[in-house]
Amino acid sequence: MGEATADEISNFREIVASSPVVVSAAGFWDIDRHSLSSIMATSVGYLIVLIQFRASPESVLKTLRNSTTTVDVA
């Protein structure tokens, strides 16, 4: 990776880290970085458990398609 690319990535990380990210979940609660990371960690843990039980890829995809959630961006 070149020095220019590394500088761009560093600048992008600084901008993202300094900008608050808050999304309203249909007005019920706000999703910020902390709750988004918790949701992602839970999802990854769930997928790991499914993989350990050797769930078929089709059943995993079906589960993921049925568990979609709509989020309103305020």
Coordinates of N, CA, C and O in Angstrom, one line a residue:
M1 N 0.9 -1.2 0.0 CA 0.0 0.0 0.0 C 0.9 1.2 0.0 O 1.8 1.3 0.8
G2 N 0.6 2.2 -0.9 CA 1.4 3.4 -1.0 C 1.2 4.4 0.2 O 0.2 4.3 0.9
E3 N 2.1 5.3 0.3 CA 2.0 6.3 1.3 C 0.8 7.2 1.2 O 0.1 7.5 2.2
A4 N 0.4 7.5 -0.1 CA -0.8 8.4 -0.3 C -2.0 7.6 0.1 O -2.9 8.2 0.7
T5 N -2.1 6.3 -0.2 CA -3.3 5.6 0.2 C -3.4 5.5 1.7 O -4.5 5.6 2.3
A6 N -2.2 5.2 2.4 CA -2.2 5.2 3.9 C -2.7 6.5 4.5 O -3.4 6.5 5.5
D7 N -2.3 7.6 3.9 CA -2.7 8.9 4.4 C -4.2 9.1 4.2 O -4.9 9.7 5.1
E8 N -4.7 8.7 3.0 CA -6.2 8.8 2.8 C -7.0 8.0 3.8 O -8.0 8.4 4.3
I9 N -6.5 6.8 4.1 CA -7.2 5.9 5.0 C -7.1 6.5 6.4 O -8.1 6.5 7.2
S10 N -6.0 7.1 6.8 CA -5.8 7.7 8.1 C -6.8 8.9 8.2 O -7.4 9.1 9.2
N11 N -6.8 9.7 7.2 CA -7.8 10.9 7.2 C -9.2 10.4 7.3 O -10.0 11.0 8.0
F12 N -9.6 9.4 6.6 CA -10.9 8.9 6.6 C -11.3 8.4 8.0 O -12.4 8.7 8.6
R13 N -10.4 7.6 8.7 CA -10.6 7.1 10.0 C -10.8 8.3 11.0 O -11.6 8.2 11.9
E14 N -10.0 9.4 10.9 CA -10.1 10.5 11.8 C -11.5 11.2 11.6 O -12.1 11.6 12.6
I15 N -11.9 11.3 10.3 CA -13.2 12.0 10.1 C -14.4 11.1 10.6 O -15.3 11.6 11.3
V16 N -14.3 9.8 10.4 CA -15.4 8.9 10.9 C -15.4 8.9 12.5 O -16.4 9.0 13.1
A17 N -14.2 8.9 13.1 CA -14.1 8.8 14.5 C -14.6 10.1 15.2 O -15.1 10.1 16.3
S18 N -14.5 11.3 14.5 CA -14.8 12.5 15.1 C -16.3 12.9 14.8 O -16.8 13.8 15.4
S19 N -16.9 12.2 13.9 CA -18.3 12.5 13.5 C -19.3 11.6 14.3 O -19.2 10.4 14.1
P20 N -20.2 12.1 15.0 CA -21.2 11.2 15.7 C -22.2 10.6 14.7 O -22.6 11.3 13.8
V21 N -22.4 9.3 14.8 CA -23.3 8.6 13.9 C -24.5 8.1 14.8 O -24.3 7.3 15.7
V22 N -25.7 8.7 14.5 CA -26.8 8.3 15.3 C -28.0 8.1 14.3 O -28.2 8.9 13.5
V23 N -28.6 6.9 14.3 CA -29.7 6.6 13.5 C -30.9 6.3 14.4 O -30.8 5.6 15.4
S24 N -32.1 6.8 14.0 CA -33.3 6.5 14.8 C -33.9 5.3 14.2 O -34.2 5.1 13.0
A25 N -34.3 4.4 15.1 CA -34.9 3.1 14.8 C -36.4 3.3 14.9 O -37.0 3.0 15.9
A26 N -37.0 3.9 13.9 CA -38.5 4.2 13.8 C -38.9 5.0 15.0 O -40.1 4.9 15.4
G27 N -38.1 5.8 15.5 CA -38.4 6.7 16.6 C -38.5 6.0 18.0 O -38.8 6.6 19.0
F28 N -38.2 4.7 18.0 CA -38.3 4.0 19.3 C -37.0 4.2 20.1 O -37.0 4.3 21.3
W29 N -35.8 4.1 19.5 CA -34.6 4.3 20.2 C -33.6 4.7 19.1 O -33.7 4.6 17.9
D30 N -32.4 5.3 19.6 CA -31.4 5.7 18.7 C -30.3 4.6 18.6 O -30.0 4.0 19.6
I31 N -29.8 4.4 17.4 CA -28.7 3.5 17.2 C -27.5 4.3 17.0 O -27.4 5.0 16.0
D32 N -26.5 4.2 17.9 CA -25.2 4.9 17.7 C -24.1 3.8 17.5 O -24.4 2.6 17.2
R33 N -22.9 4.3 17.5 CA -21.8 3.3 17.2 C -21.8 2.2 18.2 O -21.5 1.0 17.8
H34 N -22.0 2.4 19.5 CA -22.0 1.4 20.5 C -23.0 0.3 20.2 O -22.8 -0.9 20.2
S35 N -24.3 0.8 20.0 CA -25.3 -0.2 19.8 C -25.2 -0.9 18.5 O -25.5 -2.1 18.3
L36 N -24.6 -0.2 17.4 CA -24.4 -0.9 16.2 C -23.3 -2.0 16.3 O -23.5 -3.1 15.7
S37 N -22.3 -1.7 17.0 CA -21.2 -2.7 17.2 C -21.8 -3.9 18.0 O -21.4 -5.0 17.8
S38 N -22.7 -3.6 19.0 CA -23.3 -4.7 19.8 C -24.1 -5.6 18.9 O -24.1 -6.8 19.0
I39 N -24.9 -4.9 18.0 CA -25.8 -5.7 17.1 C -24.9 -6.6 16.2 O -25.2 -7.7 15.9
M40 N -23.8 -6.0 15.6 CA -22.9 -6.7 14.8 C -22.3 -7.9 15.5 O -22.2 -9.0 15.0
A41 N -21.8 -7.7 16.7 CA -21.2 -8.7 17.5 C -22.2 -9.9 17.8 O -21.8 -11.0 17.7
T42 N -23.4 -9.5 18.1 CA -24.4 -10.5 18.4 C -24.7 -11.3 17.1 O -24.8 -12.5 17.1
S43 N -24.8 -10.6 16.0 CA -25.0 -11.3 14.7 C -23.9 -12.3 14.3 O -24.1 -13.4 13.9
V44 N -22.7 -11.8 14.5 CA -21.5 -12.7 14.2 C -21.5 -13.9 15.2 O -21.3 -15.0 14.7
G45 N -21.8 -13.7 16.5 CA -21.9 -14.8 17.4 C -23.0 -15.8 17.0 O -22.8 -17.0 17.1
Y46 N -24.1 -15.3 16.6 CA -25.2 -16.1 16.1 C -24.8 -17.0 14.9 O -25.0 -18.2 14.8
L47 N -24.1 -16.3 14.0 CA -23.6 -17.1 12.8 C -22.6 -18.1 13.1 O -22.6 -19.2 12.6
I48 N -21.7 -17.8 14.1 CA -20.7 -18.8 14.5 C -21.4 -20.0 15.1 O -21.0 -21.1 14.8
V49 N -22.4 -19.8 15.9 CA -23.2 -20.9 16.5 C -23.8 -21.7 15.4 O -23.8 -23.0 15.4
L50 N -24.4 -21.1 14.5 CA -25.1 -21.8 13.3 C -24.0 -22.6 12.6 O -24.3 -23.8 12.2
I51 N -22.9 -22.0 12.4 CA -21.8 -22.8 11.6 C -21.3 -24.0 12.4 O -21.1 -25.0 11.9
Q52 N -21.2 -23.8 13.7 CA -20.8 -24.9 14.6 C -21.8 -26.0 14.6 O -21.4 -27.2 14.7
F53 N -23.0 -25.7 14.5 CA -24.0 -26.8 14.4 C -24.2 -27.3 13.0 O -25.1 -28.1 12.7
R54 N -23.3 -26.8 12.1 CA -23.3 -27.2 10.7 C -24.7 -27.0 10.0 O -25.2 -27.9 9.3
A55 N -25.2 -25.8 10.2 CA -26.5 -25.5 9.5 C -26.1 -25.3 8.0 O -25.1 -24.9 7.7
S56 N -27.1 -25.7 7.2 CA -26.8 -25.6 5.8 C -26.8 -24.2 5.4 O -27.5 -23.3 6.0
P57 N -26.1 -23.8 4.3 CA -26.0 -22.4 3.9 C -27.4 -21.9 3.5 O -27.7 -20.7 3.7
E58 N -28.2 -22.8 2.9 CA -29.6 -22.3 2.5 C -30.4 -21.9 3.7 O -31.1 -20.9 3.7
S59 N -30.3 -22.7 4.8 CA -31.1 -22.3 6.0 C -30.6 -21.1 6.6 O -31.4 -20.3 7.2
V60 N -29.3 -20.8 6.6 CA -28.7 -19.6 7.1 C -29.2 -18.4 6.3 O -29.6 -17.4 6.9
L61 N -29.1 -18.5 5.0 CA -29.6 -17.4 4.2 C -31.1 -17.2 4.3 O -31.5 -16.0 4.4
K62 N -31.9 -18.2 4.5 CA -33.3 -18.1 4.7 C -33.6 -17.3 6.0 O -34.4 -16.4 6.1
T63 N -32.8 -17.7 7.1 CA -33.0 -17.0 8.4 C -32.6 -15.5 8.2 O -33.3 -14.7 8.8
L64 N -31.5 -15.2 7.5 CA -31.1 -13.9 7.4 C -32.1 -13.1 6.6 O -32.4 -11.9 6.9
R65 N -32.7 -13.7 5.6 CA -33.7 -12.9 4.7 C -35.0 -12.7 5.5 O -35.6 -11.6 5.4
N66 N -35.3 -13.6 6.4 CA -36.6 -13.4 7.2 C -36.4 -12.5 8.4 O -37.4 -12.1 9.0
S67 N -35.2 -12.1 8.8 CA -34.9 -11.3 9.9 C -34.5 -9.9 9.5 O -33.8 -9.2 10.3
T68 N -34.9 -9.4 8.4 CA -34.6 -8.0 8.0 C -35.4 -7.0 8.8 O -36.5 -7.3 9.2
T69 N -34.7 -5.9 9.1 CA -35.3 -4.8 9.9 C -35.2 -3.5 9.2 O -34.2 -3.2 8.6
T70 N -36.3 -2.8 9.2 CA -36.2 -1.4 8.5 C -35.8 -0.4 9.5 O -36.3 -0.4 10.6
V71 N -34.9 0.5 9.1 CA -34.4 1.5 10.0 C -34.6 2.8 9.3 O -34.2 3.0 8.2
D72 N -35.2 3.8 10.0 CA -35.4 5.1 9.4 C -34.2 6.0 9.8 O -33.8 6.0 11.0
V73 N -33.7 6.7 8.8 CA -32.6 7.6 9.1 C -33.1 9.0 9.3 O -33.8 9.5 8.5
A74 N -32.8 9.5 10.5 CA -33.4 10.8 10.8 C -32.4 11.9 10.4 O -31.2 11.8 10.4

